[in-house]
Amino acid sequence: MHGYNDCKIRALMKHRITPLLVLAALTCAFGVAQAEKADRSKPMNIEADALRHDEVKQTSVFSGRVVMTKGSIVLRGARLDVRQDAEGYQSGIVTAEAGKRAFFRQKRDTLPGAPEEFIEGEGEVIEYDGRTDNVRFITRAELRRYRGGALSDEITGAVVVYNNLTDVFTVDGQKKALPASGSEGQASSGGRVRAVLAPKDPKTPASAPGSSATSPAPAASAPVLRPSTSLGGATQ
């Protein structure tokens, strides 16, 4: 294990720890179909005050004002733990400073002529499971969608889980998640789930170019976030 303190570290997807730093997990959050596709080919940049890498355990820990960028993706927190299992699946855990929340932001692909959209999420802890392709926002969790610079949809709860493959999210307003400090967290909004979902804009292009005009299609930019029929975040 190697330790680096009081230094500025920039990881540019190189050298031996390259596989560990590929947080495709976090870059694909909030749906492969809707996420900015160009992000996949962009280099990953990670800045932190310190890095500790364990070659045997295949783990890397970035600590101190961690900022990760990859294309349109921005991820911020106090600590980033990256792990790769024997099958090559990667997982990442971002932890915020005490009293604060970790932050995630990514641009979404939209149809030509539609306004730009961004997804933002916050939580005291943000977890990504590369095997299940889920991203979890834990304790004081919040998920937001911005359309044309204006807030469109907003979801809050104790735990928000977004499935990248199905574009479905679940929200738990009752679960008391454990923050990094180990103390018991409180469910937000008095243990209730809160959601604000904006209606679709009829002026938005109804279909992609080349589609049939014989039958009307519903207005569509990127699909509106859809809650599942049951509450509760998926366990890892």
PDB file of C-alpha atoms in Angstrom:
ATOM      1  CA  MET A   1       0.000   0.000   0.000  1.00  0.00           C
ATOM      2  CA  HIS A   2       1.304   3.413  -0.891  1.00  0.00           C
ATOM      3  CA  GLY A   3       0.316   6.701   0.765  1.00  0.00           C
ATOM      4  CA  TYR A   4       0.540  10.219  -0.569  1.00  0.00           C
ATOM      5  CA  ASN A   5      -0.245  13.177   1.710  1.00  0.00           C
ATOM      6  CA  ASP A   6      -0.428  16.940   1.266  1.00  0.00           C
ATOM      7  CA  CYS A   7      -0.074  16.691  -2.475  1.00  0.00           C
ATOM      8  CA  LYS A   8      -2.187  17.378  -5.539  1.00  0.00           C
ATOM      9  CA  ILE A   9      -2.867  14.280  -7.586  1.00  0.00           C
ATOM     10  CA  ARG A  10      -4.297  14.134 -11.082  1.00  0.00           C
ATOM     11  CA  ALA A  11      -5.242  10.704 -12.439  1.00  0.00           C
ATOM     12  CA  LEU A  12      -5.439  10.709 -16.249  1.00  0.00           C
ATOM     13  CA  MET A  13      -6.396   7.069 -16.877  1.00  0.00           C
ATOM     14  CA  LYS A  14      -2.847   5.776 -17.066  1.00  0.00           C
ATOM     15  CA  HIS A  15      -0.286   3.494 -15.442  1.00  0.00           C
ATOM     16  CA  ARG A  16      -1.127   0.424 -13.382  1.00  0.00           C
ATOM     17  CA  ILE A  17      -4.193   1.747 -11.573  1.00  0.00           C
ATOM     18  CA  THR A  18      -5.986   2.588 -14.813  1.00  0.00           C
ATOM     19  CA  PRO A  19      -8.582  -0.229 -14.556  1.00  0.00           C
ATOM     20  CA  LEU A  20      -9.456   0.821 -11.027  1.00  0.00           C
ATOM     21  CA  LEU A  21     -10.130   4.383 -12.009  1.00  0.00           C
ATOM     22  CA  VAL A  22     -12.551   3.582 -14.784  1.00  0.00           C
ATOM     23  CA  LEU A  23     -15.717   4.653 -12.978  1.00  0.00           C
ATOM     24  CA  ALA A  24     -17.903   3.792 -15.914  1.00  0.00           C
ATOM     25  CA  ALA A  25     -20.313   3.232 -13.106  1.00  0.00           C
ATOM     26  CA  LEU A  26     -20.542   6.858 -12.277  1.00  0.00           C
ATOM     27  CA  THR A  27     -20.230   8.040 -15.855  1.00  0.00           C
ATOM     28  CA  CYS A  28     -23.255   5.997 -16.900  1.00  0.00           C
ATOM     29  CA  ALA A  29     -25.472   7.053 -14.020  1.00  0.00           C
ATOM     30  CA  PHE A  30     -29.068   7.923 -14.856  1.00  0.00           C
ATOM     31  CA  GLY A  31     -29.470   5.814 -17.946  1.00  0.00           C
ATOM     32  CA  VAL A  32     -27.295   4.743 -20.822  1.00  0.00           C
ATOM     33  CA  ALA A  33     -29.882   5.777 -23.414  1.00  0.00           C
ATOM     34  CA  GLN A  34     -30.279   9.266 -21.973  1.00  0.00           C
ATOM     35  CA  ALA A  35     -26.740   9.965 -20.774  1.00  0.00           C
ATOM     36  CA  GLU A  36     -24.393  12.002 -22.951  1.00  0.00           C
ATOM     37  CA  LYS A  37     -22.958   9.311 -25.249  1.00  0.00           C
ATOM     38  CA  ALA A  38     -19.791  11.299 -25.973  1.00  0.00           C
ATOM     39  CA  ASP A  39     -18.808  10.997 -22.301  1.00  0.00           C
ATOM     40  CA  ARG A  40     -17.725   7.401 -22.849  1.00  0.00           C
ATOM     41  CA  SER A  41     -14.823   8.392 -25.086  1.00  0.00           C
ATOM     42  CA  LYS A  42     -13.631  11.280 -22.939  1.00  0.00           C
ATOM     43  CA  PRO A  43     -10.635  10.908 -20.583  1.00  0.00           C
ATOM     44  CA  MET A  44     -11.310  10.750 -16.860  1.00  0.00           C
ATOM     45  CA  ASN A  45      -9.645  13.337 -14.640  1.00  0.00           C
ATOM     46  CA  ILE A  46      -9.518  12.986 -10.860  1.00  0.00           C
ATOM     47  CA  GLU A  47      -8.088  15.558  -8.502  1.00  0.00           C
ATOM     48  CA  ALA A  48      -7.622  15.064  -4.761  1.00  0.00           C
ATOM     49  CA  ASP A  49      -5.303  15.994  -1.921  1.00  0.00           C
ATOM     50  CA  ALA A  50      -4.180  12.393  -1.355  1.00  0.00           C
ATOM     51  CA  LEU A  51      -4.246   8.950  -2.967  1.00  0.00           C
ATOM     52  CA  ARG A  52      -3.798   5.516  -1.406  1.00  0.00           C
ATOM     53  CA  HIS A  53      -3.625   2.493  -3.713  1.00  0.00           C
ATOM     54  CA  ASP A  54      -3.551  -1.172  -2.687  1.00  0.00           C
ATOM     55  CA  GLU A  55      -2.417  -3.360  -5.584  1.00  0.00           C
ATOM     56  CA  VAL A  56      -3.196  -6.618  -3.760  1.00  0.00           C
ATOM     57  CA  LYS A  57      -6.761  -5.675  -2.805  1.00  0.00           C
ATOM     58  CA  GLN A  58      -7.292  -3.753  -6.053  1.00  0.00           C
ATOM     59  CA  THR A  59      -8.564  -0.640  -4.316  1.00  0.00           C
ATOM     60  CA  SER A  60      -7.810   3.053  -4.666  1.00  0.00           C
ATOM     61  CA  VAL A  61      -8.844   5.780  -2.238  1.00  0.00           C
ATOM     62  CA  PHE A  62      -8.845   9.453  -3.198  1.00  0.00           C
ATOM     63  CA  SER A  63      -9.331  11.849  -0.304  1.00  0.00           C
ATOM     64  CA  GLY A  64      -9.542  15.582   0.247  1.00  0.00           C
ATOM     65  CA  ARG A  65     -11.608  17.820  -2.047  1.00  0.00           C
ATOM     66  CA  VAL A  66     -12.116  15.114  -4.648  1.00  0.00           C
ATOM     67  CA  VAL A  67     -13.270  16.276  -8.083  1.00  0.00           C
ATOM     68  CA  MET A  68     -13.835  13.873 -10.959  1.00  0.00           C
ATOM     69  CA  THR A  69     -14.689  15.014 -14.480  1.00  0.00           C
ATOM     70  CA  LYS A  70     -15.315  12.954 -17.594  1.00  0.00           C
ATOM     71  CA  GLY A  71     -16.883  14.786 -20.501  1.00  0.00           C
ATOM     72  CA  SER A  72     -20.071  16.393 -19.193  1.00  0.00           C
ATOM     73  CA  ILE A  73     -19.861  14.488 -15.902  1.00  0.00           C
ATOM     74  CA  VAL A  74     -18.884  16.235 -12.691  1.00  0.00           C
ATOM     75  CA  LEU A  75     -18.565  14.378  -9.385  1.00  0.00           C
ATOM     76  CA  ARG A  76     -17.517  15.999  -6.120  1.00  0.00           C
ATOM     77  CA  GLY A  77     -16.999  14.752  -2.580  1.00  0.00           C
ATOM     78  CA  ALA A  78     -14.544  14.466   0.280  1.00  0.00           C
ATOM     79  CA  ARG A  79     -13.551  10.869  -0.469  1.00  0.00           C
ATOM     80  CA  LEU A  80     -13.777   8.471  -3.408  1.00  0.00           C
ATOM     81  CA  ASP A  81     -13.260   4.723  -2.898  1.00  0.00           C
ATOM     82  CA  VAL A  82     -12.828   2.637  -6.060  1.00  0.00           C
ATOM     83  CA  ARG A  83     -12.833  -1.172  -6.035  1.00  0.00           C
ATOM     84  CA  GLN A  84     -12.624  -3.829  -8.748  1.00  0.00           C
ATOM     85  CA  ASP A  85     -13.704  -7.430  -8.137  1.00  0.00           C
ATOM     86  CA  ALA A  86     -12.210 -10.604  -9.592  1.00  0.00           C
ATOM     87  CA  GLU A  87     -14.618 -10.516 -12.544  1.00  0.00           C
ATOM     88  CA  GLY A  88     -13.679  -6.971 -13.471  1.00  0.00           C
ATOM     89  CA  TYR A  89     -16.792  -5.220 -12.161  1.00  0.00           C
ATOM     90  CA  GLN A  90     -16.048  -1.853 -10.625  1.00  0.00           C
ATOM     91  CA  SER A  91     -17.813  -0.028  -7.831  1.00  0.00           C
ATOM     92  CA  GLY A  92     -17.337   3.416  -6.392  1.00  0.00           C
ATOM     93  CA  ILE A  93     -18.376   5.083  -3.152  1.00  0.00           C
ATOM     94  CA  VAL A  94     -18.277   8.859  -2.815  1.00  0.00           C
ATOM     95  CA  THR A  95     -18.520  10.291   0.695  1.00  0.00           C
ATOM     96  CA  ALA A  96     -19.215  13.916   1.556  1.00  0.00           C
ATOM     97  CA  GLU A  97     -17.684  16.032   4.280  1.00  0.00           C
ATOM     98  CA  ALA A  98     -19.548  16.036   7.593  1.00  0.00           C
ATOM     99  CA  GLY A  99     -22.771  17.994   7.258  1.00  0.00           C
ATOM    100  CA  LYS A 100     -22.515  18.231   3.467  1.00  0.00           C
ATOM    101  CA  ARG A 101     -23.598  16.144   0.481  1.00  0.00           C
ATOM    102  CA  ALA A 102     -21.668  14.586  -2.392  1.00  0.00           C
ATOM    103  CA  PHE A 103     -22.646  15.883  -5.837  1.00  0.00           C
ATOM    104  CA  PHE A 104     -23.194  14.327  -9.270  1.00  0.00           C
ATOM    105  CA  ARG A 105     -24.064  16.027 -12.567  1.00  0.00           C
ATOM    106  CA  GLN A 106     -24.347  14.775 -16.155  1.00  0.00           C
ATOM    107  CA  LYS A 107     -25.756  16.060 -19.444  1.00  0.00           C
ATOM    108  CA  ARG A 108     -28.417  13.982 -21.180  1.00  0.00           C
ATOM    109  CA  ASP A 109     -28.820  13.387 -24.897  1.00  0.00           C
ATOM    110  CA  THR A 110     -31.908  15.098 -26.325  1.00  0.00           C
ATOM    111  CA  LEU A 111     -33.618  15.183 -29.701  1.00  0.00           C
ATOM    112  CA  PRO A 112     -32.611  17.862 -32.226  1.00  0.00           C
ATOM    113  CA  GLY A 113     -34.318  21.141 -31.379  1.00  0.00           C
ATOM    114  CA  ALA A 114     -35.133  20.111 -27.823  1.00  0.00           C
ATOM    115  CA  PRO A 115     -33.727  22.104 -24.885  1.00  0.00           C
ATOM    116  CA  GLU A 116     -30.621  20.820 -23.118  1.00  0.00           C
ATOM    117  CA  GLU A 117     -31.178  18.577 -20.113  1.00  0.00           C
ATOM    118  CA  PHE A 118     -29.006  17.802 -17.119  1.00  0.00           C
ATOM    119  CA  ILE A 119     -29.396  15.328 -14.264  1.00  0.00           C
ATOM    120  CA  GLU A 120     -28.105  16.280 -10.831  1.00  0.00           C
ATOM    121  CA  GLY A 121     -28.042  14.204  -7.677  1.00  0.00           C
ATOM    122  CA  GLU A 122     -26.881  14.701  -4.105  1.00  0.00           C
ATOM    123  CA  GLY A 123     -26.533  12.580  -0.993  1.00  0.00           C
ATOM    124  CA  GLU A 124     -24.232  12.225   1.981  1.00  0.00           C
ATOM    125  CA  VAL A 125     -23.044   9.044   0.269  1.00  0.00           C
ATOM    126  CA  ILE A 126     -23.259   8.160  -3.432  1.00  0.00           C
ATOM    127  CA  GLU A 127     -22.712   4.498  -4.323  1.00  0.00           C
ATOM    128  CA  TYR A 128     -22.394   2.820  -7.692  1.00  0.00           C
ATOM    129  CA  ASP A 129     -22.581  -0.942  -8.272  1.00  0.00           C
ATOM    130  CA  GLY A 130     -21.030  -1.881 -11.607  1.00  0.00           C
ATOM    131  CA  ARG A 131     -22.553  -5.370 -11.522  1.00  0.00           C
ATOM    132  CA  THR A 132     -26.175  -4.181 -11.239  1.00  0.00           C
ATOM    133  CA  ASP A 133     -25.595  -0.788 -12.885  1.00  0.00           C
ATOM    134  CA  ASN A 134     -27.374   1.041 -10.069  1.00  0.00           C
ATOM    135  CA  VAL A 135     -26.488   4.392  -8.543  1.00  0.00           C
ATOM    136  CA  ARG A 136     -27.669   5.098  -4.985  1.00  0.00           C
ATOM    137  CA  PHE A 137     -27.940   8.441  -3.221  1.00  0.00           C
ATOM    138  CA  ILE A 138     -28.014   7.787   0.509  1.00  0.00           C
ATOM    139  CA  THR A 139     -29.162  10.078   3.352  1.00  0.00           C
ATOM    140  CA  ARG A 140     -30.761  13.424   2.461  1.00  0.00           C
ATOM    141  CA  ALA A 141     -30.942  12.119  -1.088  1.00  0.00           C
ATOM    142  CA  GLU A 142     -32.134  14.325  -3.924  1.00  0.00           C
ATOM    143  CA  LEU A 143     -32.447  13.777  -7.685  1.00  0.00           C
ATOM    144  CA  ARG A 144     -33.167  16.682 -10.058  1.00  0.00           C
ATOM    145  CA  ARG A 145     -33.659  17.131 -13.787  1.00  0.00           C
ATOM    146  CA  TYR A 146     -33.072  20.494 -15.467  1.00  0.00           C
ATOM    147  CA  ARG A 147     -34.550  21.276 -18.860  1.00  0.00           C
ATOM    148  CA  GLY A 148     -33.423  24.399 -20.700  1.00  0.00           C
ATOM    149  CA  GLY A 149     -31.757  25.677 -17.534  1.00  0.00           C
ATOM    150  CA  ALA A 150     -34.965  25.444 -15.475  1.00  0.00           C
ATOM    151  CA  LEU A 151     -35.747  22.847 -12.818  1.00  0.00           C
ATOM    152  CA  SER A 152     -38.162  20.311 -14.297  1.00  0.00           C
ATOM    153  CA  ASP A 153     -38.357  17.276 -11.987  1.00  0.00           C
ATOM    154  CA  GLU A 154     -37.270  16.860  -8.376  1.00  0.00           C
ATOM    155  CA  ILE A 155     -37.291  13.791  -6.122  1.00  0.00           C
ATOM    156  CA  THR A 156     -36.233  13.694  -2.454  1.00  0.00           C
ATOM    157  CA  GLY A 157     -36.090  10.933   0.143  1.00  0.00           C
ATOM    158  CA  ALA A 158     -33.807   9.111   2.536  1.00  0.00           C
ATOM    159  CA  VAL A 159     -32.508   6.872  -0.261  1.00  0.00           C
ATOM    160  CA  VAL A 160     -32.911   7.329  -4.022  1.00  0.00           C
ATOM    161  CA  VAL A 161     -31.839   4.466  -6.302  1.00  0.00           C
ATOM    162  CA  TYR A 162     -31.605   4.904 -10.064  1.00  0.00           C
ATOM    163  CA  ASN A 163     -31.340   1.892 -12.366  1.00  0.00           C
ATOM    164  CA  ASN A 164     -29.215   2.743 -15.370  1.00  0.00           C
ATOM    165  CA  LEU A 165     -30.527  -0.138 -17.484  1.00  0.00           C
ATOM    166  CA  THR A 166     -34.277   0.356 -17.026  1.00  0.00           C
ATOM    167  CA  ASP A 167     -34.436   4.132 -16.419  1.00  0.00           C
ATOM    168  CA  VAL A 168     -36.538   3.443 -13.309  1.00  0.00           C
ATOM    169  CA  PHE A 169     -35.914   4.897  -9.886  1.00  0.00           C
ATOM    170  CA  THR A 170     -37.093   3.941  -6.405  1.00  0.00           C
ATOM    171  CA  VAL A 171     -37.373   6.277  -3.440  1.00  0.00           C
ATOM    172  CA  ASP A 172     -37.441   5.333   0.238  1.00  0.00           C
ATOM    173  CA  GLY A 173     -38.634   8.029   2.621  1.00  0.00           C
ATOM    174  CA  GLN A 174     -38.510   5.876   5.750  1.00  0.00           C
ATOM    175  CA  LYS A 175     -35.179   4.094   5.673  1.00  0.00           C
ATOM    176  CA  LYS A 176     -32.586   5.519   8.034  1.00  0.00           C
ATOM    177  CA  ALA A 177     -29.327   5.220   6.164  1.00  0.00           C
ATOM    178  CA  LEU A 178     -25.964   5.254   7.898  1.00  0.00           C
ATOM    179  CA  PRO A 179     -23.703   8.124   6.850  1.00  0.00           C
ATOM    180  CA  ALA A 180     -19.923   7.791   6.777  1.00  0.00           C
ATOM    181  CA  SER A 181     -19.641   8.908  10.411  1.00  0.00           C
ATOM    182  CA  GLY A 182     -21.594   5.831  11.486  1.00  0.00           C
ATOM    183  CA  SER A 183     -24.288   7.834  13.257  1.00  0.00           C
ATOM    184  CA  GLU A 184     -27.892   7.166  12.359  1.00  0.00           C
ATOM    185  CA  GLY A 185     -29.225   9.453   9.663  1.00  0.00           C
ATOM    186  CA  GLN A 186     -32.748  10.827   9.618  1.00  0.00           C
ATOM    187  CA  ALA A 187     -35.194  10.362   6.791  1.00  0.00           C
ATOM    188  CA  SER A 188     -35.712  13.603   4.931  1.00  0.00           C
ATOM    189  CA  SER A 189     -39.023  15.486   4.855  1.00  0.00           C
ATOM    190  CA  GLY A 190     -40.312  13.786   7.992  1.00  0.00           C
ATOM    191  CA  GLY A 191     -40.015  10.293   6.518  1.00  0.00           C
ATOM    192  CA  ARG A 192     -42.073  11.124   3.431  1.00  0.00           C
ATOM    193  CA  VAL A 193     -41.114  10.923  -0.226  1.00  0.00           C
ATOM    194  CA  ARG A 194     -41.527  14.197  -2.104  1.00  0.00           C
ATOM    195  CA  ALA A 195     -41.734  14.535  -5.874  1.00  0.00           C
ATOM    196  CA  VAL A 196     -42.311  17.392  -8.317  1.00  0.00           C
ATOM    197  CA  LEU A 197     -42.767  16.194 -11.916  1.00  0.00           C
ATOM    198  CA  ALA A 198     -43.284  18.738 -14.692  1.00  0.00           C
ATOM    199  CA  PRO A 199     -45.644  17.964 -17.594  1.00  0.00           C
ATOM    200  CA  LYS A 200     -44.175  17.381 -21.031  1.00  0.00           C
ATOM    201  CA  ASP A 201     -43.794  20.459 -23.204  1.00  0.00           C
ATOM    202  CA  PRO A 202     -46.094  20.183 -26.267  1.00  0.00           C
ATOM    203  CA  LYS A 203     -43.652  22.363 -28.215  1.00  0.00           C
ATOM    204  CA  THR A 204     -40.917  19.766 -27.843  1.00  0.00           C
ATOM    205  CA  PRO A 205     -40.242  17.705 -31.018  1.00  0.00           C
ATOM    206  CA  ALA A 206     -42.620  14.764 -31.037  1.00  0.00           C
ATOM    207  CA  SER A 207     -40.292  12.278 -32.678  1.00  0.00           C
ATOM    208  CA  ALA A 208     -36.840  11.850 -34.056  1.00  0.00           C
ATOM    209  CA  PRO A 209     -36.158  12.851 -37.681  1.00  0.00           C
ATOM    210  CA  GLY A 210     -37.273  10.256 -40.224  1.00  0.00           C
ATOM    211  CA  SER A 211     -40.117   8.852 -38.144  1.00  0.00           C
ATOM    212  CA  SER A 212     -43.568   8.325 -39.684  1.00  0.00           C
ATOM    213  CA  ALA A 213     -45.927  11.306 -39.648  1.00  0.00           C
ATOM    214  CA  THR A 214     -49.100   9.254 -40.266  1.00  0.00           C
ATOM    215  CA  SER A 215     -49.815   8.716 -36.580  1.00  0.00           C
ATOM    216  CA  PRO A 216     -49.299  11.304 -33.853  1.00  0.00           C
ATOM    217  CA  ALA A 217     -46.518  10.598 -31.392  1.00  0.00           C
ATOM    218  CA  PRO A 218     -46.363  11.909 -27.821  1.00  0.00           C
ATOM    219  CA  ALA A 219     -44.128  14.895 -27.218  1.00  0.00           C
ATOM    220  CA  ALA A 220     -40.726  13.732 -26.102  1.00  0.00           C
ATOM    221  CA  SER A 221     -37.453  15.166 -25.107  1.00  0.00           C
ATOM    222  CA  ALA A 222     -35.765  12.669 -22.846  1.00  0.00           C
ATOM    223  CA  PRO A 223     -38.246  10.392 -21.026  1.00  0.00           C
ATOM    224  CA  VAL A 224     -39.618  11.733 -17.769  1.00  0.00           C
ATOM    225  CA  LEU A 225     -38.253   9.951 -14.714  1.00  0.00           C
ATOM    226  CA  ARG A 226     -40.537   7.074 -13.780  1.00  0.00           C
ATOM    227  CA  PRO A 227     -41.020   5.855 -10.198  1.00  0.00           C
ATOM    228  CA  SER A 228     -41.416   2.140  -9.624  1.00  0.00           C
ATOM    229  CA  THR A 229     -44.546   0.732  -8.035  1.00  0.00           C
ATOM    230  CA  SER A 230     -42.765  -0.139  -4.807  1.00  0.00           C
ATOM    231  CA  LEU A 231     -40.696   1.988  -2.507  1.00  0.00           C
ATOM    232  CA  GLY A 232     -37.291   1.099  -1.173  1.00  0.00           C
ATOM    233  CA  GLY A 233     -33.762   1.195  -2.511  1.00  0.00           C
ATOM    234  CA  ALA A 234     -32.162  -1.952  -3.802  1.00  0.00           C
ATOM    235  CA  THR A 235     -29.622  -3.449  -1.455  1.00  0.00           C
ATOM    236  CA  GLN A 236     -26.088  -4.095  -2.592  1.00  0.00           C
TER     237      GLN A 236
END
